[in-house]
Amino acid sequence: MTRPRPLRADAERSVRAILEAAEQVLARDPAASMEQIAEAAGVARATVHRRFATRQALLDAMATDVVRQLDTLIDEGRPETAPPMVALHRITAGVLRLKLAWPFAMASSMDPTSPMADGQRRIADRCEDLMRRARDHGLLAPTADLTWTRQVYYALLGEAAHATTEHDPDALATLVLDTLLHGLGPKSE
Amino acid sequence: MTRPRPLRADAERSVRAILEAAEQVLARDPAASMEQIAEAAGVARATVHRRFATRQALLDAMATDVVRQLDTLIDEGRPETAPPMVALHRITAGVLRLKLAWPFAMASSMDPTSPMADGQRRIADRCEDLMRRARDHGLLAPTADLTWTRQVYYALLGEAAHATTEHDPDALATLVLDTLLHGLGPKSE
DNA sequence: GTGAAATGATACATAAGTGTTGCAGTTAGC
DNA sequence: GCTAACTGCAACACTTATGTATCATTTCAC
């Protein structure tokens, strides 16, 4: 699963360059060829195949990478111990940062046919756990459906990453959570 | 742009079968081949190419079809004259019906590289006009950003179409609009 | 410095999809 | 019923991407 043997420094550099180039190119055109990725990475196509045996292997590596970052990011948000609103804001801002930097990898890791599907399911479960805590703390309506809540939360994250005016992760996180909790209706209901 | 000459009945039947088969097949796998689409439609691959010169032409036809349905659906919702909440609910339910029946076509018509991009922009404008009316009527907060509001609305429509428990367009529309306006927080804020 | 690892360049084999054409048989329209 | 349109089937040419292999050259690790 992991590297059978450690890579040399130049090979490691190639791996990084390819992963980052793939993100750039595939975000623009998900059907882009290995050739285009290689060119963007500044390496020969053969080298891409040396580091990633198949196209699928490259895509999997991107998804794995981003899911790992997501995992540590959630850990650091202390979703089980910190006040729900604090954890929510920290995690939301972190996810937005990731989404802004790795939009393609983030999107492809959500694909249920991806080998990271169980990783995403685990993350979704942790997300729903946090939502449950938020509900218990009175942050969400007692009647709120946790699955729907998480769906809406994911959707808002996706839209916020596409926002045209604002690009600061913290400001966007505030917008996302405010919208999630209060909607867009008037304050005096 | 439109048909230079009227199609015979059997040809018209083929067109319909191909469009519906394409929706079924492409929703499952967006990279599915013309061969798979032809098989699902119960026609020969050559026939698909006779009705739609290129793959792109088929995709365009699907997008055009769904955008036209979207247009009439919005017209029938009377977004300029009916009470905003009524129009919103009617249109929302209609869009959800379309999304449930033509998920792939609806998604692909949103693609900005699609030739229907201007059609979608026009629809987005009408949507924002309706949002503006809703805001003027006090349905939305006076500070609500109309672009963000529309983005959130679109996202909620997308998620509602993927909802697992509920599949009735009207119930889903209620859920979408309630979430849009009030969020998921507790009632007493 | 020496050897192993990595790279670029090039060529090759393979596979798959796309779009076209010709022809024989059928189907719809008048 | 006659004609033109349509279809299935098969073959074809063309394009494109993928993955592999070879070899000379460069770069890293020790």
Coordinates of C-alpha atoms (C1' of nucleotides) in Angstrom, one line a residue:
Chain A
M1 CA 0.0 0.0 0.0
T2 CA 2.8 2.4 1.0
R3 CA 6.1 2.7 -0.7
P4 CA 8.0 -0.6 -0.6
R5 CA 11.3 1.3 -0.6
P6 CA 12.1 5.0 0.0
L7 CA 12.4 7.2 -3.0
R8 CA 15.4 9.2 -3.9
A9 CA 15.2 13.0 -3.5
D10 CA 14.8 13.7 -7.2
A11 CA 12.1 11.1 -7.5
E12 CA 10.3 12.5 -4.5
R13 CA 10.5 15.9 -6.2
S14 CA 8.9 14.5 -9.3
V15 CA 6.1 13.0 -7.4
R16 CA 5.3 16.3 -5.8
A17 CA 5.5 18.2 -9.1
I18 CA 3.3 15.6 -10.8
L19 CA 0.6 15.7 -8.1
E20 CA 0.5 19.5 -8.1
A21 CA 0.5 19.7 -11.9
A22 CA -2.3 17.1 -12.1
E23 CA -4.4 19.2 -9.7
Q24 CA -3.9 22.3 -11.9
V25 CA -4.6 20.6 -15.2
L26 CA -7.4 18.3 -14.1
A27 CA -9.2 21.1 -12.3
R28 CA -9.4 22.8 -15.7
D29 CA -10.2 19.7 -17.7
P30 CA -11.0 16.4 -15.9
A31 CA -10.3 14.5 -19.1
A32 CA -6.8 15.9 -19.6
S33 CA -4.2 13.4 -20.8
M34 CA -1.1 12.2 -18.9
E35 CA 0.8 14.1 -21.6
Q36 CA -0.7 17.4 -20.5
I37 CA 0.0 16.6 -16.9
A38 CA 3.5 15.7 -17.6
E39 CA 4.1 18.9 -19.6
A40 CA 2.6 21.0 -16.7
A41 CA 4.8 19.1 -14.3
G42 CA 7.9 19.7 -16.4
V43 CA 8.7 16.1 -16.7
A44 CA 8.5 13.5 -19.5
R45 CA 5.4 11.4 -19.8
A46 CA 7.5 8.3 -19.1
T47 CA 8.4 9.7 -15.8
V48 CA 4.8 10.1 -14.8
H49 CA 4.3 6.4 -15.6
R50 CA 7.3 5.5 -13.6
R51 CA 6.0 7.3 -10.5
F52 CA 2.3 6.3 -11.1
A53 CA 1.9 3.0 -12.9
T54 CA -1.5 4.0 -14.4
R55 CA -3.7 7.0 -14.7
Q56 CA -6.0 5.6 -12.0
A57 CA -3.0 5.2 -9.6
L58 CA -2.3 8.9 -10.0
L59 CA -5.9 9.8 -9.3
D60 CA -6.0 7.5 -6.3
A61 CA -2.8 9.0 -5.0
M62 CA -4.4 12.5 -5.2
A63 CA -7.5 11.4 -3.5
T64 CA -5.6 9.6 -0.8
D65 CA -3.4 12.6 -0.2
V66 CA -6.3 14.9 0.3
V67 CA -8.2 12.6 2.5
R68 CA -5.2 12.2 4.8
Q69 CA -5.0 16.0 5.0
L70 CA -8.7 16.1 5.7
D71 CA -8.3 13.6 8.5
T72 CA -5.5 15.4 10.3
L73 CA -7.4 18.7 9.8
I74 CA -10.4 17.3 11.5
D75 CA -8.3 15.9 14.3
E76 CA -6.9 19.3 15.0
G77 CA -10.3 20.8 15.1
R78 CA -11.1 18.7 18.3
P79 CA -14.6 17.9 17.2
E80 CA -15.2 15.7 20.3
T81 CA -13.9 18.0 22.9
A82 CA -13.9 21.6 21.8
P83 CA -17.2 23.7 21.9
P84 CA -19.1 22.6 18.8
M85 CA -19.2 26.1 17.3
V86 CA -15.4 26.5 17.7
A87 CA -14.7 23.1 16.2
L88 CA -17.2 23.7 13.4
H89 CA -15.5 27.0 12.5
R90 CA -12.0 25.6 12.6
I91 CA -12.9 22.6 10.6
T92 CA -14.9 24.6 8.1
A93 CA -12.1 27.0 7.5
G94 CA -9.6 24.2 7.1
V95 CA -11.8 22.3 4.6
L96 CA -12.3 25.5 2.6
R97 CA -8.5 26.0 2.5
L98 CA -8.1 22.5 1.2
K99 CA -10.9 23.0 -1.3
L100 CA -9.4 26.2 -2.6
A101 CA -6.0 24.5 -3.0
W102 CA -7.1 21.1 -4.3
P103 CA -10.5 21.4 -5.8
F104 CA -10.1 18.5 -8.2
A105 CA -8.7 16.1 -5.7
M106 CA -11.3 17.1 -3.1
A107 CA -14.1 16.5 -5.6
S108 CA -12.8 13.2 -6.9
S109 CA -12.3 11.9 -3.4
M110 CA -16.0 12.3 -2.9
D111 CA -16.7 10.0 -5.8
P112 CA -18.3 6.8 -4.3
T113 CA -16.5 4.7 -6.9
S114 CA -13.2 6.0 -5.6
P115 CA -11.1 3.6 -3.5
M116 CA -11.2 6.4 -0.9
A117 CA -15.0 5.9 -0.6
D118 CA -14.6 4.3 2.9
G119 CA -12.3 7.2 3.9
Q120 CA -15.0 9.6 2.9
R121 CA -17.6 7.6 4.7
R122 CA -15.6 7.7 7.9
I123 CA -15.2 11.4 7.5
A124 CA -18.9 11.8 6.9
D125 CA -19.6 9.8 10.1
R126 CA -17.3 12.1 12.1
C127 CA -19.1 15.0 10.6
E128 CA -22.4 13.7 11.6
D129 CA -21.1 13.1 15.1
L130 CA -20.1 16.7 15.3
M131 CA -23.5 17.7 14.0
R132 CA -25.1 15.6 16.8
R133 CA -23.0 17.3 19.4
A134 CA -24.0 20.7 17.9
R135 CA -27.6 19.6 18.1
D136 CA -27.3 18.5 21.7
H137 CA -25.8 21.8 22.6
G138 CA -28.8 23.6 21.1
L139 CA -26.9 24.9 18.1
L140 CA -29.1 23.0 15.7
A141 CA -32.9 22.5 16.0
P142 CA -33.8 19.3 18.0
T143 CA -35.7 18.2 14.9
A144 CA -32.8 18.7 12.5
D145 CA -32.1 15.6 10.4
L146 CA -28.4 14.9 10.7
T147 CA -28.0 13.4 7.2
W148 CA -29.8 16.4 5.6
T149 CA -27.7 18.7 7.8
R150 CA -24.5 17.2 6.6
Q151 CA -25.6 17.2 3.0
V152 CA -26.4 20.9 3.3
Y153 CA -23.1 21.5 5.0
Y154 CA -21.2 19.8 2.2
A155 CA -23.1 21.7 -0.4
L156 CA -22.4 25.0 1.3
L157 CA -18.8 24.2 1.5
G158 CA -18.8 23.4 -2.2
E159 CA -20.5 26.7 -3.1
A160 CA -18.3 28.8 -0.8
A161 CA -15.2 27.5 -2.5
H162 CA -16.7 28.9 -5.8
A163 CA -17.6 32.2 -4.3
T164 CA -16.5 35.1 -6.5
T165 CA -16.1 38.0 -4.1
E166 CA -14.6 36.5 -0.9
H167 CA -11.6 34.2 -0.8
D168 CA -10.6 34.3 2.8
P169 CA -11.2 30.9 4.4
D170 CA -12.2 32.3 7.8
A171 CA -14.7 34.8 6.3
L172 CA -16.1 32.1 4.1
A173 CA -16.4 29.7 7.1
T174 CA -18.4 32.4 8.9
L175 CA -20.7 32.7 5.9
V176 CA -21.2 29.0 5.6
L177 CA -22.0 28.4 9.2
D178 CA -24.3 31.5 9.4
T179 CA -26.2 30.3 6.4
L180 CA -26.3 26.7 7.7
L181 CA -27.7 27.7 11.1
H182 CA -29.9 30.7 10.3
G183 CA -30.6 30.6 6.6
L184 CA -31.0 33.7 4.5
G185 CA -34.4 34.9 5.8
P186 CA -34.9 38.0 7.9
K187 CA -33.7 37.9 11.5
S188 CA -37.1 38.7 13.1
E189 CA -39.1 35.7 12.0
Chain B
M1 CA -30.4 25.3 -35.5
T2 CA -33.8 23.5 -35.6
R3 CA -34.7 20.6 -37.9
P4 CA -34.4 21.6 -41.5
R5 CA -37.0 19.1 -42.4
P6 CA -39.6 17.2 -40.3
L7 CA -38.5 13.7 -39.2
R8 CA -40.5 10.6 -40.0
A9 CA -42.3 8.9 -37.1
D10 CA -39.8 6.1 -36.7
A11 CA -36.9 8.6 -36.8
E12 CA -38.6 10.7 -34.2
R13 CA -39.1 7.6 -32.1
S14 CA -35.4 6.8 -32.4
V15 CA -34.5 10.3 -31.3
R16 CA -36.6 10.0 -28.1
A17 CA -35.2 6.5 -27.3
I18 CA -31.7 7.8 -27.7
L19 CA -32.2 10.8 -25.6
E20 CA -33.7 8.8 -22.8
A21 CA -31.2 6.0 -23.0
A22 CA -28.3 8.6 -23.0
E23 CA -29.7 10.1 -19.8
Q24 CA -29.9 6.7 -18.1
V25 CA -26.4 5.6 -19.3
L26 CA -24.6 8.8 -18.8
A27 CA -26.0 9.4 -15.4
R28 CA -24.4 6.2 -14.3
D29 CA -21.1 6.8 -16.2
P30 CA -20.5 10.2 -17.8
A31 CA -17.8 8.7 -20.0
A32 CA -20.0 6.0 -21.4
S33 CA -19.5 5.3 -25.2
M34 CA -21.9 5.9 -28.0
E35 CA -22.0 2.1 -28.3
Q36 CA -23.4 1.7 -24.8
I37 CA -26.0 4.5 -25.4
A38 CA -27.1 2.8 -28.6
E39 CA -27.4 -0.5 -26.9
A40 CA -29.5 1.0 -24.1
A41 CA -31.7 2.7 -26.7
G42 CA -32.2 -0.5 -28.6
V43 CA -30.7 0.9 -31.9
A44 CA -27.5 0.4 -33.9
R45 CA -24.7 2.8 -33.2
A46 CA -24.9 4.0 -36.8
T47 CA -28.4 5.2 -36.1
V48 CA -27.3 7.2 -33.2
H49 CA -24.8 9.0 -35.5
R50 CA -27.5 9.5 -38.1
R51 CA -29.7 11.3 -35.6
F52 CA -26.9 13.1 -33.8
A53 CA -23.8 13.7 -36.0
T54 CA -21.4 13.8 -33.1
R55 CA -21.3 12.9 -29.5
Q56 CA -21.2 16.6 -28.7
A57 CA -24.3 17.1 -30.7
L58 CA -26.1 14.5 -28.6
L59 CA -25.0 16.1 -25.4
D60 CA -26.0 19.6 -26.7
A61 CA -29.4 18.3 -27.6
M62 CA -29.9 16.9 -24.1
A63 CA -28.9 20.2 -22.6
T64 CA -31.1 22.2 -24.9
D65 CA -34.0 20.0 -24.2
V66 CA -33.8 20.3 -20.5
V67 CA -33.1 24.1 -20.6
R68 CA -36.3 24.5 -22.7
Q69 CA -38.3 22.5 -20.1
L70 CA -36.7 24.7 -17.4
D71 CA -37.8 27.8 -19.2
T72 CA -41.4 26.9 -19.6
L73 CA -41.5 25.6 -16.1
I74 CA -40.3 28.9 -14.7
D75 CA -42.8 30.8 -16.9
E76 CA -45.6 28.7 -15.5
G77 CA -44.4 29.6 -12.0
R78 CA -45.2 33.3 -12.7
P79 CA -42.1 34.6 -10.9
E80 CA -42.9 38.2 -11.7
T81 CA -46.5 38.3 -10.7
A82 CA -47.3 35.5 -8.2
P83 CA -46.5 36.0 -4.5
P84 CA -42.8 35.2 -4.2
M85 CA -43.3 32.3 -1.8
V86 CA -45.8 30.7 -4.1
A87 CA -43.7 31.1 -7.2
L88 CA -40.6 29.9 -5.3
H89 CA -42.4 26.7 -4.2
R90 CA -43.9 26.0 -7.6
I91 CA -40.6 26.5 -9.4
T92 CA -38.6 24.6 -6.8
A93 CA -40.9 21.6 -7.1
G94 CA -40.7 21.7 -10.9
V95 CA -37.0 22.0 -11.0
L96 CA -36.7 19.0 -8.6
R97 CA -39.0 17.0 -10.8
L98 CA -36.7 17.8 -13.7
K99 CA -33.6 17.0 -11.7
L100 CA -35.0 13.6 -10.6
A101 CA -35.9 12.7 -14.2
W102 CA -32.9 14.2 -16.0
P103 CA -30.0 14.4 -13.6
F104 CA -27.3 14.1 -16.1
A105 CA -28.8 16.6 -18.6
M106 CA -29.5 19.0 -15.8
A107 CA -26.0 18.8 -14.5
S108 CA -24.3 19.1 -18.0
S109 CA -26.5 22.1 -18.9
M110 CA -24.9 23.9 -16.0
D111 CA -21.4 23.4 -17.4
P112 CA -20.2 26.9 -18.4
T113 CA -18.4 25.3 -21.5
S114 CA -21.8 24.1 -22.7
P115 CA -23.4 26.0 -25.6
M116 CA -26.4 26.4 -23.3
A117 CA -24.3 28.5 -21.0
D118 CA -26.2 31.7 -22.1
G119 CA -29.5 29.9 -21.5
Q120 CA -28.3 29.0 -18.0
R121 CA -27.1 32.5 -17.4
R122 CA -30.5 33.8 -18.5
I123 CA -32.2 31.4 -16.1
A124 CA -29.8 32.5 -13.3
D125 CA -30.8 36.1 -13.9
R126 CA -34.5 35.3 -13.7
C127 CA -33.7 33.4 -10.5
E128 CA -32.0 36.4 -9.0
D129 CA -34.8 38.6 -10.1
L130 CA -37.2 36.3 -8.1
M131 CA -34.8 36.4 -5.2
R132 CA -34.8 40.2 -5.3
R133 CA -38.6 40.2 -5.3
A134 CA -38.5 37.8 -2.3
R135 CA -36.2 40.2 -0.5
D136 CA -38.3 43.2 -1.2
H137 CA -41.3 41.3 0.2
G138 CA -39.4 40.6 3.4
L139 CA -38.9 36.9 2.7
L140 CA -35.2 37.3 2.6
A141 CA -33.0 39.4 4.9
P142 CA -32.5 43.0 3.5
T143 CA -28.7 42.3 3.7
A144 CA -28.9 39.0 1.8
D145 CA -26.5 38.9 -1.1
L146 CA -28.5 37.8 -4.1
T147 CA -25.6 35.9 -5.8
W148 CA -24.9 33.9 -2.7
T149 CA -28.6 33.3 -2.2
R150 CA -28.9 31.9 -5.7
Q151 CA -25.7 29.8 -5.2
V152 CA -27.1 28.3 -2.0
Y153 CA -30.5 27.8 -3.6
Y154 CA -28.9 25.9 -6.5
A155 CA -26.8 23.8 -4.1
L156 CA -29.8 22.9 -2.0
L157 CA -31.7 21.8 -5.1
G158 CA -28.8 19.6 -6.0
E159 CA -28.7 18.0 -2.6
A160 CA -32.4 17.6 -2.4
A161 CA -32.4 15.6 -5.6
H162 CA -29.9 13.2 -3.9
A163 CA -32.0 12.9 -0.8
T164 CA -32.3 9.3 0.2
T165 CA -35.5 9.2 2.3
E166 CA -37.9 11.6 0.6
H167 CA -38.6 11.6 -3.1
D168 CA -41.8 13.7 -3.5
P169 CA -41.0 16.9 -5.3
D170 CA -43.4 19.0 -3.2
A171 CA -42.1 17.7 0.1
L172 CA -38.5 18.3 -1.1
A173 CA -39.4 21.8 -2.2
T174 CA -40.7 22.6 1.2
L175 CA -37.5 21.2 2.8
V176 CA -35.3 23.3 0.4
L177 CA -37.1 26.5 0.9
D178 CA -37.4 26.1 4.7
T179 CA -33.6 25.4 4.8
L180 CA -32.9 28.3 2.6
L181 CA -34.9 30.8 4.6
H182 CA -34.5 29.6 8.2
G183 CA -31.4 27.4 8.2
L184 CA -31.1 24.4 10.5
G185 CA -30.7 26.2 13.8
P186 CA -33.3 26.2 16.6
K187 CA -36.4 28.3 16.1
S188 CA -35.9 30.6 19.1
E189 CA -32.7 32.4 18.2
Chain C
dG1 C1' 34.4 8.8 -6.8
dT2 C1' 31.5 4.9 -7.6
dG3 C1' 27.3 2.5 -8.4
dA4 C1' 22.5 2.6 -8.2
dA5 C1' 18.6 5.2 -9.2
dA6 C1' 16.2 8.4 -11.9
dT7 C1' 15.3 10.9 -16.1
dG8 C1' 14.5 12.4 -21.1
dA9 C1' 13.8 11.0 -25.5
dT10 C1' 12.0 7.9 -28.7
dA11 C1' 9.8 4.1 -30.5
dC12 C1' 6.4 0.6 -30.2
dA13 C1' 2.2 -2.1 -29.2
dT14 C1' -2.3 -2.1 -27.8
dA15 C1' -6.8 -0.6 -27.1
dA16 C1' -10.9 2.0 -27.6
dG17 C1' -13.8 5.4 -29.3
dT18 C1' -15.4 8.2 -33.2
dG19 C1' -17.3 9.2 -37.4
dT20 C1' -18.2 7.5 -42.3
dT21 C1' -19.8 4.6 -45.9
dG22 C1' -22.3 1.0 -48.6
dC23 C1' -25.9 -2.2 -49.0
dA24 C1' -29.8 -5.0 -48.2
dG25 C1' -34.1 -5.0 -45.9
dT26 C1' -38.1 -2.5 -43.4
dT27 C1' -41.2 1.0 -42.6
dA28 C1' -43.8 5.1 -42.9
dG29 C1' -46.3 8.6 -45.8
dC30 C1' -49.0 9.8 -49.6
Chain D
dG1 C1' -48.7 0.2 -53.9
dC2 C1' -44.9 3.2 -54.8
dT3 C1' -41.3 6.0 -53.2
dA4 C1' -38.4 7.9 -50.1
dA5 C1' -36.8 7.7 -45.6
dC6 C1' -35.1 4.9 -42.1
dT7 C1' -32.7 1.0 -40.0
dG8 C1' -29.3 -2.8 -39.0
dC9 C1' -25.1 -4.7 -40.1
dA10 C1' -20.5 -4.7 -41.3
dA11 C1' -16.4 -2.7 -42.7
dC12 C1' -13.3 1.0 -42.8
dA13 C1' -10.1 5.0 -41.7
dC14 C1' -8.7 8.0 -38.3
dT15 C1' -7.5 9.8 -34.0
dT16 C1' -6.1 9.6 -29.3
dA17 C1' -4.6 7.9 -25.0
dT18 C1' -2.3 4.4 -22.4
dG19 C1' 1.2 1.6 -21.0
dT20 C1' 5.8 -0.7 -22.0
dA21 C1' 10.6 -0.9 -23.4
dT22 C1' 15.2 0.6 -24.6
dC23 C1' 19.3 3.4 -24.1
dA24 C1' 22.2 7.2 -23.3
dT25 C1' 22.8 10.7 -19.8
dT26 C1' 22.3 13.0 -15.4
dT27 C1' 21.7 13.0 -10.5
dC28 C1' 21.7 11.4 -6.0
dA29 C1' 23.4 8.5 -1.8
dC30 C1' 27.1 6.6 0.4

